[in-house]
Coordinates of C-alpha atoms and ligand atoms in Angstrom, one line a residue:
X29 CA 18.9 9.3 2.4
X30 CA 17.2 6.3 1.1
X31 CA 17.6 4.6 -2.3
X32 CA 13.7 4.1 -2.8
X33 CA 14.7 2.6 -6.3
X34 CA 16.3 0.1 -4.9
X35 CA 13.2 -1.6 -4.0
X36 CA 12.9 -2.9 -7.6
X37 CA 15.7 -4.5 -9.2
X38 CA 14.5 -3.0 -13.0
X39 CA 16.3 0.1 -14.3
X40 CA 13.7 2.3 -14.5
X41 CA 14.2 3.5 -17.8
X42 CA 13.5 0.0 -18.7
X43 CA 10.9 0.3 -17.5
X44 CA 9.5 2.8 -19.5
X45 CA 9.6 5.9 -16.9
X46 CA 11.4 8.8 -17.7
X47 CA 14.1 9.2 -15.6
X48 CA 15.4 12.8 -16.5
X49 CA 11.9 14.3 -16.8
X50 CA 12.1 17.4 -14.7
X51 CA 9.9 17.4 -11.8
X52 CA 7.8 20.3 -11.2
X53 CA 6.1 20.3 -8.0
X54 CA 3.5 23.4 -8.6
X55 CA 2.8 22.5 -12.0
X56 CA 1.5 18.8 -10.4
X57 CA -0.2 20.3 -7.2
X58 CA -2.4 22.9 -9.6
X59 CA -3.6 19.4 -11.0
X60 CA -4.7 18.9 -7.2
X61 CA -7.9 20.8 -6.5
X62 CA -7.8 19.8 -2.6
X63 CA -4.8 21.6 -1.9
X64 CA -5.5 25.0 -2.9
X65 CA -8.3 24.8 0.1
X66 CA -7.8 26.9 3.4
X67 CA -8.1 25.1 6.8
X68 CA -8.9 27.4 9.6
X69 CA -8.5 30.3 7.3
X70 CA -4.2 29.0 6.8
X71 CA -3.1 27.0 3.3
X72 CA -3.6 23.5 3.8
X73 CA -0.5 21.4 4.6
X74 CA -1.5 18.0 3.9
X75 CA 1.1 15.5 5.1
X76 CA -1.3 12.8 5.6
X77 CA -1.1 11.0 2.5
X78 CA 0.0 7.7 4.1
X79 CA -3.3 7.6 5.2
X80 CA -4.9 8.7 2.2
X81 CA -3.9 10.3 -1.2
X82 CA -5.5 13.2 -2.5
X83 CA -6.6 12.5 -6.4
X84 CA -5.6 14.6 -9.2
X85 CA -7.9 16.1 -11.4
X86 CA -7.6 13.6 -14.1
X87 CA -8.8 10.7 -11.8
X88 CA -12.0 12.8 -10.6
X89 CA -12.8 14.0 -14.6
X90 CA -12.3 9.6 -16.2
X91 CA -14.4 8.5 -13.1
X92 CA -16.8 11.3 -14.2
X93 CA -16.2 10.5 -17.7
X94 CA -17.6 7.3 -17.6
X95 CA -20.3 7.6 -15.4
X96 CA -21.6 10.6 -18.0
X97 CA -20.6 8.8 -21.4
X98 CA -20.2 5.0 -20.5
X99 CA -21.5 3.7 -17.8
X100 CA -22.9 -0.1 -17.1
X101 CA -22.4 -2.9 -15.9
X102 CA -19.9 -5.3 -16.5
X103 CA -18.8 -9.0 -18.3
X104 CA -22.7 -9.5 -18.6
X105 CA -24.5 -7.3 -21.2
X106 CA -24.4 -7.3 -24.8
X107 CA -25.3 -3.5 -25.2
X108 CA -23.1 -1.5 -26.6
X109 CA -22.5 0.8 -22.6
X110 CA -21.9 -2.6 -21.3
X111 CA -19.0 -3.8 -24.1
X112 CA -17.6 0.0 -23.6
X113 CA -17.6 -0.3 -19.5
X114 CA -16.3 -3.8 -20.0
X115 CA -13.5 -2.7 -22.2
X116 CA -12.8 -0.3 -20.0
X117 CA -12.7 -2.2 -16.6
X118 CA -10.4 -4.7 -18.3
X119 CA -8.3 -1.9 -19.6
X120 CA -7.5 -1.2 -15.7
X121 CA -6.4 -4.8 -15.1
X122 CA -3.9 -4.5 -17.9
X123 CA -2.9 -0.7 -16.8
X124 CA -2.4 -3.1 -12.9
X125 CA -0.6 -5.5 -14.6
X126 CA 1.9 -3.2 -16.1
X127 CA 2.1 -1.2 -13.2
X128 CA 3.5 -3.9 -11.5
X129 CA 5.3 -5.5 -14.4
X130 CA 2.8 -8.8 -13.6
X131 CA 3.7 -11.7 -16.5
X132 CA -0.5 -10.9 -17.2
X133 CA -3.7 -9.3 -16.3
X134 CA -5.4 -12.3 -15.6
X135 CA -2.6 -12.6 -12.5
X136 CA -4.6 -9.4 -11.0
X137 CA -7.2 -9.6 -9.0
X138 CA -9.8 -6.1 -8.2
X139 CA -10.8 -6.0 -4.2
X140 CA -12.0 -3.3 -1.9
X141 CA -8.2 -2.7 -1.3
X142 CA -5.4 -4.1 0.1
X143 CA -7.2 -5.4 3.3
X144 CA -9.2 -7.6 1.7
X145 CA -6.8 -8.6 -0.9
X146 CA -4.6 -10.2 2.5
X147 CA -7.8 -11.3 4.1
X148 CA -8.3 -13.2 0.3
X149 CA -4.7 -15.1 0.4
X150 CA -5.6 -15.7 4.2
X151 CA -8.5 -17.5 3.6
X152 CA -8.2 -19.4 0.2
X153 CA -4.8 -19.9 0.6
X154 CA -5.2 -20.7 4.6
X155 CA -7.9 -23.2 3.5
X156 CA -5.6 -25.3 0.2
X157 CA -2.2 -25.0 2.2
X158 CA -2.8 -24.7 6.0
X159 CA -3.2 -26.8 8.8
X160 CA -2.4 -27.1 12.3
X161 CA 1.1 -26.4 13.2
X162 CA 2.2 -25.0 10.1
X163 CA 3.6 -21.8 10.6
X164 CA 3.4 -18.1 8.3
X165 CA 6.2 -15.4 9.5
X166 CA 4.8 -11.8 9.8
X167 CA 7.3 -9.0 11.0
X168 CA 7.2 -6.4 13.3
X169 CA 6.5 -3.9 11.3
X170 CA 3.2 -5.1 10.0
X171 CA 0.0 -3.1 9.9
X172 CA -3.2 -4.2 11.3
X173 CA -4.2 -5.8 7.8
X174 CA -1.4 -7.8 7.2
X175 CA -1.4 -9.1 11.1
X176 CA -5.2 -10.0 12.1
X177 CA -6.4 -11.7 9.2
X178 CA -3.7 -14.6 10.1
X179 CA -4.8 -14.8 14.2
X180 CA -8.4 -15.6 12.5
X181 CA -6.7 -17.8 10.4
X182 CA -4.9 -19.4 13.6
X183 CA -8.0 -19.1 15.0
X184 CA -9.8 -21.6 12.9
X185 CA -7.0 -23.9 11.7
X186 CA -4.6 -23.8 14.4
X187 CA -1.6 -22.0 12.3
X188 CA 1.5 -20.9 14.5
X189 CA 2.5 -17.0 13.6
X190 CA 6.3 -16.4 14.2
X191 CA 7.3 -12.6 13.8
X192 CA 10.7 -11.4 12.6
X193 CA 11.8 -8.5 14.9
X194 CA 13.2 -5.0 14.3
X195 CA 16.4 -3.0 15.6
X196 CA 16.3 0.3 17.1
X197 CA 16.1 1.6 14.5
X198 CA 13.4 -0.2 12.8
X199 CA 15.5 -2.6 10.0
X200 CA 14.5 -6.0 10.1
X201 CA 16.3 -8.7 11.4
X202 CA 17.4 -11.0 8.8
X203 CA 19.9 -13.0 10.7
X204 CA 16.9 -13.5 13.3
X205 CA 14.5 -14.2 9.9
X206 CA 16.7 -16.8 8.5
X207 CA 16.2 -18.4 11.6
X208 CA 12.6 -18.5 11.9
X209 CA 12.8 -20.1 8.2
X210 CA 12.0 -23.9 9.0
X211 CA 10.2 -26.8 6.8
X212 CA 6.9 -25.8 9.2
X213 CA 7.3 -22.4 7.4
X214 CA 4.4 -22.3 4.8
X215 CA 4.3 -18.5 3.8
X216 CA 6.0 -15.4 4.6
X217 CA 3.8 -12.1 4.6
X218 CA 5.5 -8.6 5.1
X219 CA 5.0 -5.2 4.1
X220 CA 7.5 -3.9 1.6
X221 CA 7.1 0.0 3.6
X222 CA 6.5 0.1 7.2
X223 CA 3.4 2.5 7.4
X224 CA 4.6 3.7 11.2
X225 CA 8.6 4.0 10.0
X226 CA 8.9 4.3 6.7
X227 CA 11.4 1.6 6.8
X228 CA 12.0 0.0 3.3
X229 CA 11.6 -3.4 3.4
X230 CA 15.3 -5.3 1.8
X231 CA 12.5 -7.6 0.0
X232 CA 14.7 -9.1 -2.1
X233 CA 16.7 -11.2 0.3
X234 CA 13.2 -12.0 2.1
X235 CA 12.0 -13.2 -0.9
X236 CA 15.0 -15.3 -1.8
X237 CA 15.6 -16.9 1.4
X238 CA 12.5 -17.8 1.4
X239 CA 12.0 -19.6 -1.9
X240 CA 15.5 -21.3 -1.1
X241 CA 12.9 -23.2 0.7
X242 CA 10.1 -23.2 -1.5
X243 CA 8.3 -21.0 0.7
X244 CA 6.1 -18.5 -0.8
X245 CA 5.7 -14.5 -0.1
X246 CA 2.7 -12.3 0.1
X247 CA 4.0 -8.4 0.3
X248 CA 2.0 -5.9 1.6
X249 CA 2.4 -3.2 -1.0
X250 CA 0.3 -0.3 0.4
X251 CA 3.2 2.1 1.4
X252 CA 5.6 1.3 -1.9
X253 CA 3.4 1.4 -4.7
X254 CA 2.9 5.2 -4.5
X255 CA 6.8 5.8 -3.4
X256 CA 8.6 3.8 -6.2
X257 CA 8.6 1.3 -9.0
X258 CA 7.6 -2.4 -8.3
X259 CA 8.9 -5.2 -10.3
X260 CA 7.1 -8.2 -8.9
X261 CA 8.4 -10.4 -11.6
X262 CA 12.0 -9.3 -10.6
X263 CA 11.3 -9.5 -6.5
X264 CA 10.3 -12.6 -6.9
X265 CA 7.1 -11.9 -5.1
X266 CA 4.1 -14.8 -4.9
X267 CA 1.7 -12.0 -3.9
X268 CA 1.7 -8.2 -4.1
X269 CA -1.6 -6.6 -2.5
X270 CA -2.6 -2.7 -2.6
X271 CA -4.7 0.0 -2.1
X272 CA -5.9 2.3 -5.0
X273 CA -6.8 5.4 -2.4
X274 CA -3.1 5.3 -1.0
X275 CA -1.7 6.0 -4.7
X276 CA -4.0 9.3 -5.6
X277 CA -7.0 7.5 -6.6
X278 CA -10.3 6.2 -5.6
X279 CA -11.5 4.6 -2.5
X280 CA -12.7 0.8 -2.5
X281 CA -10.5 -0.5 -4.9
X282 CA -7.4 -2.7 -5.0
X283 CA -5.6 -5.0 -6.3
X284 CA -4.3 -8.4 -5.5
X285 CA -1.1 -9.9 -7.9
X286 CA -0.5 -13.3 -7.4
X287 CA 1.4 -15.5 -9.5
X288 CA -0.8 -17.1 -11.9
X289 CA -0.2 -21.2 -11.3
X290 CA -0.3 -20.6 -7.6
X291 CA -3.2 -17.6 -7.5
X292 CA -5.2 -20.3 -10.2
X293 CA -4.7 -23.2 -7.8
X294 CA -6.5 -21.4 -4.8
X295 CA -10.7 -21.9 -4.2
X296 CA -12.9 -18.7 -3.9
X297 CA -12.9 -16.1 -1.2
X298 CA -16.7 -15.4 -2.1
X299 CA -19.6 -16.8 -3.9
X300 CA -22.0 -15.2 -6.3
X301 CA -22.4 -13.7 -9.6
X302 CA -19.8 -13.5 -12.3
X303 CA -17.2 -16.1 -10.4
X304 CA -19.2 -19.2 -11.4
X305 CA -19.1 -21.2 -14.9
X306 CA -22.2 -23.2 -14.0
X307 CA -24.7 -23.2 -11.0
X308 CA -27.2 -26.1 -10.0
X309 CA -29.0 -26.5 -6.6
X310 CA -26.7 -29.3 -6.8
X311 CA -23.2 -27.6 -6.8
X312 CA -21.6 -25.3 -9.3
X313 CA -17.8 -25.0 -10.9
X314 CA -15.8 -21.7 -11.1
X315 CA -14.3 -19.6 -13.3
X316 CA -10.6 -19.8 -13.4
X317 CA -8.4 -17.0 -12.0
X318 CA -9.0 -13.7 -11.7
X319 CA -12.6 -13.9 -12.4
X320 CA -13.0 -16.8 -9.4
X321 CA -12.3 -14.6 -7.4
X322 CA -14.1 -11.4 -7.6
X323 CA -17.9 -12.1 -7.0
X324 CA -20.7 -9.7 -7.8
X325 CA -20.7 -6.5 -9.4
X326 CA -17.6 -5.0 -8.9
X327 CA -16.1 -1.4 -8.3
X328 CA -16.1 -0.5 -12.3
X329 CA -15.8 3.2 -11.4
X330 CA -13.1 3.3 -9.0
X331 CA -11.5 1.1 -11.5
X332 CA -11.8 3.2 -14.3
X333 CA -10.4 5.9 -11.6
X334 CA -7.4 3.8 -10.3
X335 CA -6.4 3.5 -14.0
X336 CA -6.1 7.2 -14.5
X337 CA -4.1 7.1 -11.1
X338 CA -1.6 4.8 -12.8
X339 CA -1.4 6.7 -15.7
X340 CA -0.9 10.2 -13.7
X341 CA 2.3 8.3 -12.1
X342 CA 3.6 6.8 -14.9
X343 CA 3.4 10.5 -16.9
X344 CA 5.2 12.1 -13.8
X345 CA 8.2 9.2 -14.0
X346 CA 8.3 7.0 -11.0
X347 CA 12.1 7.9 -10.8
X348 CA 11.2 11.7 -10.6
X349 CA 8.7 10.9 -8.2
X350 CA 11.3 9.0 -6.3
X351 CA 14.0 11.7 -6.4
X352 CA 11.6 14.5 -5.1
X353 CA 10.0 12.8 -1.9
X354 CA 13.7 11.4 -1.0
X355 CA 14.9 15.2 -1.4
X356 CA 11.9 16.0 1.0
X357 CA 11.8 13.1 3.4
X358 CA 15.4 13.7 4.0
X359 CA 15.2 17.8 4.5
X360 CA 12.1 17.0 6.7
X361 CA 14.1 14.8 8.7
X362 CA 17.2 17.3 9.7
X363 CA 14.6 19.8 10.0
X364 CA 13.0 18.5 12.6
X365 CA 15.8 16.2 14.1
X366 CA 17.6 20.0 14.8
X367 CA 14.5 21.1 16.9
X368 CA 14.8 20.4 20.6
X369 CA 12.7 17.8 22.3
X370 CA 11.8 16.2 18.7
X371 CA 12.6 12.4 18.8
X372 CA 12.3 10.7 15.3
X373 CA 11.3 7.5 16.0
X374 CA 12.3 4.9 12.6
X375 CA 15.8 5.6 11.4
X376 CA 16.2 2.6 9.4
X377 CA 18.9 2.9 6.6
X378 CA 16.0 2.7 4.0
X379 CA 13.2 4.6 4.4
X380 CA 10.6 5.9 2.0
X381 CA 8.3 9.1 2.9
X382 CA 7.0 8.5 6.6
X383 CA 8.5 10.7 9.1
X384 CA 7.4 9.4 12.8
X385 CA 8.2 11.2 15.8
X386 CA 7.2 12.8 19.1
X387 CA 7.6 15.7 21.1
X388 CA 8.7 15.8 24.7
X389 CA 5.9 17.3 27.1
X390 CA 3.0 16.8 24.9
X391 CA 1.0 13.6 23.5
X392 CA 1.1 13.1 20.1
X393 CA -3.0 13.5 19.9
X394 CA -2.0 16.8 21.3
X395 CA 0.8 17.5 18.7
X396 CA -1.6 16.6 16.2
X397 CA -4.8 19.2 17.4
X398 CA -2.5 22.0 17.2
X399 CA -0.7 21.4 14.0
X400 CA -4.4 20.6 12.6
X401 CA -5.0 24.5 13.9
X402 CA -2.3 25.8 11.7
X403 CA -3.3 23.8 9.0
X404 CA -1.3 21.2 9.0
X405 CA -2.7 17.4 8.7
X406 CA -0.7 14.9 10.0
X407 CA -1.3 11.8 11.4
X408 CA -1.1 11.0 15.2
X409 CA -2.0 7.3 17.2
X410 CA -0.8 4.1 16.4
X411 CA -0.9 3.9 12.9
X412 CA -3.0 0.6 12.8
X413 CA 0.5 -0.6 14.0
X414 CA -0.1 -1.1 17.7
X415 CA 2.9 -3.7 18.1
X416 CA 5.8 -1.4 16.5
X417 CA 4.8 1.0 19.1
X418 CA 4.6 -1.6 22.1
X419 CA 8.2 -2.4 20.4
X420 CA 9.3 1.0 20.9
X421 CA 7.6 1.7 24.2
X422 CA 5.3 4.3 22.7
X423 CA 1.0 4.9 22.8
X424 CA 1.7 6.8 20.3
X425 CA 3.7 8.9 17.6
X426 CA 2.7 11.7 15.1
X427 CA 3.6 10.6 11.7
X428 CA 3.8 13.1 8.7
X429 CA 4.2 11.4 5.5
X430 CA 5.3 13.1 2.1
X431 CA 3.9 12.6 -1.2
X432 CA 4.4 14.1 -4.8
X433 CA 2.6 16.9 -4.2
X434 CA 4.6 18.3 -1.2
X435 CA 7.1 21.0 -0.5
X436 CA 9.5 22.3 1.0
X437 CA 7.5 25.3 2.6
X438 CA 5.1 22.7 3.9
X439 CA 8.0 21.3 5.4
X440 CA 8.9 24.2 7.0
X441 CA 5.2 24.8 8.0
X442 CA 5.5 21.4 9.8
X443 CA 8.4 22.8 12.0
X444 CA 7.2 25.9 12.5
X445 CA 3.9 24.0 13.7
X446 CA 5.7 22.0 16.3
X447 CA 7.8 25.1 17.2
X448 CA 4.1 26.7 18.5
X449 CA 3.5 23.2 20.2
X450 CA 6.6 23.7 22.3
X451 CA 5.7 27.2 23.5
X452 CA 2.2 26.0 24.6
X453 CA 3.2 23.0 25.9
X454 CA 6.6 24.2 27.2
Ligands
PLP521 N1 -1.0 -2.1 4.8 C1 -0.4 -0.9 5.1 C2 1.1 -0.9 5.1 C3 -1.1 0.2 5.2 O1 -0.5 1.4 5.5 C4 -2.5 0.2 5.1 C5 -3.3 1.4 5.4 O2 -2.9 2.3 6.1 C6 -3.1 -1.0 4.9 C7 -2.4 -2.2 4.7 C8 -4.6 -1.2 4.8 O3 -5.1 -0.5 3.6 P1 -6.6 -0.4 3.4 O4 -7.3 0.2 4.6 O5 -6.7 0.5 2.2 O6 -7.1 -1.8 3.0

C-alpha cells in the first residue's frame, strides 16, 4: 500500500511526532462521542469522513471552554475577555503555522474553509497576475472548489485553463504536465489527495517543475492534512488551502498558507472591518498580510476549536495516524476487491484513505441506501468531482473513506453491507 509519508519530505520525528507511539484505536474512538450512537437500531459505521470528520471530545469541551470562560470579540477591545479571546485566536494561527511547518503565522490566513481560501487566490491573485491568455493548469482530479472558482476567473479576465490528465488508474500524467508547462503558464493549482481516488498527489515534482519556470503552486490540501504530515516549506508550495471540518474539528473555518512576499503582495478578497489601517470617504489603505485579508468579525470559536483539532493529531503522532489508515485502506481494499461484481475505481500507486467503487447491477445511490440501513455511512454521487467520473465513464461511485477512528470490524461491516446489496439486487 501507499507511503502516505511520502507526501512530506521531513522525517517525521523531526518534526516533532512520535513515531513509535502505539496506536490504539478504542482508546481514540471513546474520545469520539458520535460513534457510540446506533443508526437504525445497528452500531454506526461511519466511513464518511472524507466528507466530514467527526470531532473528538476535546474540540467540543475548548469550543465550549471559551464560549463559557472567554469569550469576545477579537483584535478590537481592550477588556480583559477581549485580550484573552485575542490571545487565544492568535494562538490558533501559530498552532496552523506549525501544523504546516509555515516559516510564520502571519503567512496564515482564517477562511470559511478551503473553498473560499481557493476562491481568495482566484480572485486577488487573478486580479495582480492575470490577464487574457495567460494560462493556470488544474488536473483531473480536481474537486469542484479547486475547478470553478478559475472558469469565473476566465470568465471575467479571459484566463485559458489547461488540465493535466490521469491514467487508468488515476496517477497523474507528468510527462503530459511537463508539457502543458509554457511561459503563458502563470499558476498551477492541484489537490495534493484526490477526494474521488484517493490518489496521492507526487507534489513534489509538480512543485519543482513548476518553479523551474518561476511558476507558482496553490495545493488543495483538504484530503492530506488529516491523512499525513505537510511540510509546505519543504514541498515548496506557494499556497496550501484547507478545511478545519475535514480534520475532526469545527465547521466554517480554514486556512489559507501562502508564502509571505507573494501572499503580502496580493489586494483584498473583501472589504470591512479589521482589514483596513485607515478609512476616509475618500479611499482607505490596508493592513498588511494576514489581517488584509480576513474582513469582519471572524470565526473565533471554530478557531479556538480547529486548534484543539491540531493538537488531538499532533498527540496521536501523525506517523501513527499514517500507519493505521494505510493498514485499513489497504485491508479494505483486498476486502472488497475479493467480492464479486465489486470494481475499485482509483488504483493509483499512492493512495491515501478513499476507497471508490461500484457494484454491478445496482446504482451507487442504491448501494449507498442500503448500507445507510445497516448502518453504514458512506458516500455515494460524484464527489463534487463530476469530471473524474466523466473521465472514467461513471454517474457515479460509492466512496468509503477511512479515518483514525476506524476499524477493522467496520471494514468488515462494509463488506458484509455490500454482500446484502448483491442478494437484493442480484
Ligand atoms: N477540496 C477537496 C479535495 C475536497 O475534498 C473538498 C471537500 O470535499 C473541498 C476542496 C471543499 O472543502 P469545503 O467544502 O470544506 O470548502
Amino acid at each position: 500500500m501507499s507511503s502516505l509519508a511520502r507526501a512530506s519530505e521531513a522525517p517525521l520525528a523531526a518534526r516533532g511526532d512520535n513515531a513509535m507511539q502505539a496506536f490504539d484505536v478504542e482508546r481514540v474512538r471513546r474520545d469520539f462521542p458520535i460513534l457510540s450512537r446506533q443508526v437504525y437500531g445497528r452500531p454506526l459505521v461511519y466511513l464518511d469522513s472524507a466528507a466530514s470528520a467527526q470531532k473528538p471530545r476535546q474540540v467540543i469541551e475548548a469550543m465550549t471552554s471559551v464560549m463559557e470562560t472567554s469569550y469576545a470579540n477579537v483584535h478590537r477591545g481592550v477588556h480583559k475577555l477581549s485580550q484573552e479571546a485575542t490571545d487565544l485566536f492568535e494562538e490558533a494561527r501559530r498552532k496552523v503555522a506549525a501544523f504546516l511547518n509555515a516559516a510564520k503565522p502571519d503567512e496564515i490566513v482564517f477562511t470559511r474553509g478551503a473553498t473560499e481560501a481557493i476562491n481568495l487566490v482566484a480572485f486577488s491573485f487573478g486580479q495582480k497576475y492575470l490577464k487574457a491568455g495567460d494560462e493556470v493548469i488544474l488536473s483531473w482530479l480536481e474537486h469542484h472548489s479547486n475547478i470553478v472558482p478559475w472558469q469565473l476567473l476566465r470568465d471575467r479576465l479571459g484566463i485559458v485553463i489547461k488540465v493535466i490528465p490521469i491514467d487508468a488508474d488515476g496517477n497523474l500524467d507528468l510527462d503530459v504536465y511537463h508539457g502543458l508547462l509554457s511561459e503563458r503558464t502563470k499558476l498551477v493549482a492541484i489537490t495534493h489527495v484526490s477526494n474521488a481516488l484517493g490518489t496521492v498527489v507526487p507534489l513534489k515534482a509538480v512543485i519543482d517543475a513548476a518553479h523551474a519556470r518561476e511558476i507558482p503552486v496553490l495545493v488543495d490540501g483538504c484530503q492530506a492534512v488529516p491523512h499525513m504530515a505537510v511540510d509546505v516549506q519543504a514541498l515548496g508550495a506557494d499556497f496550501y488551502v484547507f478545511s478545519g471540518h475535514k480534520l475532526f474539528g469545527p465547521t466554517g473555518i480554514g486556512a489559507l498558507y501562502g508564502r509571505f512576499d507573494l501572499l503580502d503582495s496580493l489586494p483584498p478578497y473583501q472589504g470591512g472591518g479589521e482589514m483596513i489601517s485607515t478609512v476616509s470617504f475618500e479611499r482607505s489603505t490596508f493592513k498588511r498580510a494576514p489581517h488584509r485579508f480576513e474582513a469582519g468579525t471572524p470565526a473565533i470559536i471554530e478557531a479556538v476549536g480547529l486548534a484543539a483539532a491540531i493538537d488531538y493529531v499532533e498527540a496521536l503522532g501523525r506517523d501513527a495516524v499514517h500507519t493505521h489508515e494505510a493498514g485499513l485502506l489497504g485491508y479494505a481494499t483486498d476486502k472488497l476487491s475479493a467480492i464479486p461484481g465489486v470494481t475499485v475505481v482509483g488504483r493509483a500507486r499512492d493512495k491515501a484513505s478513499i476507497l471508490s467503487f461500484t457494484v454491478e447491477g445496482a446504482h451507487p445511490h442504491d448501494v449507498g441506501t442500503v448500507l445507510d440501513r445497516a448502518g453504514v455511512a458512506v458516500r455515494a454521487g460524484h464527489h463534487c468531482a463530476q469530471p473524474i467520473m466523466d473521465r472514467f465513464d461513471l454517474p457515479a461511485t460509492v466512496r468509503a473513506s477511512f479515518a483514525l477512528y476506524n476499524t477493522r470490524a467496520e471494514v468488515d461491516a462494509l463488506a458484509d453491507a455490500v454482500k446484502l446489496v448483491q442478494e437484493l439486487f442480484g
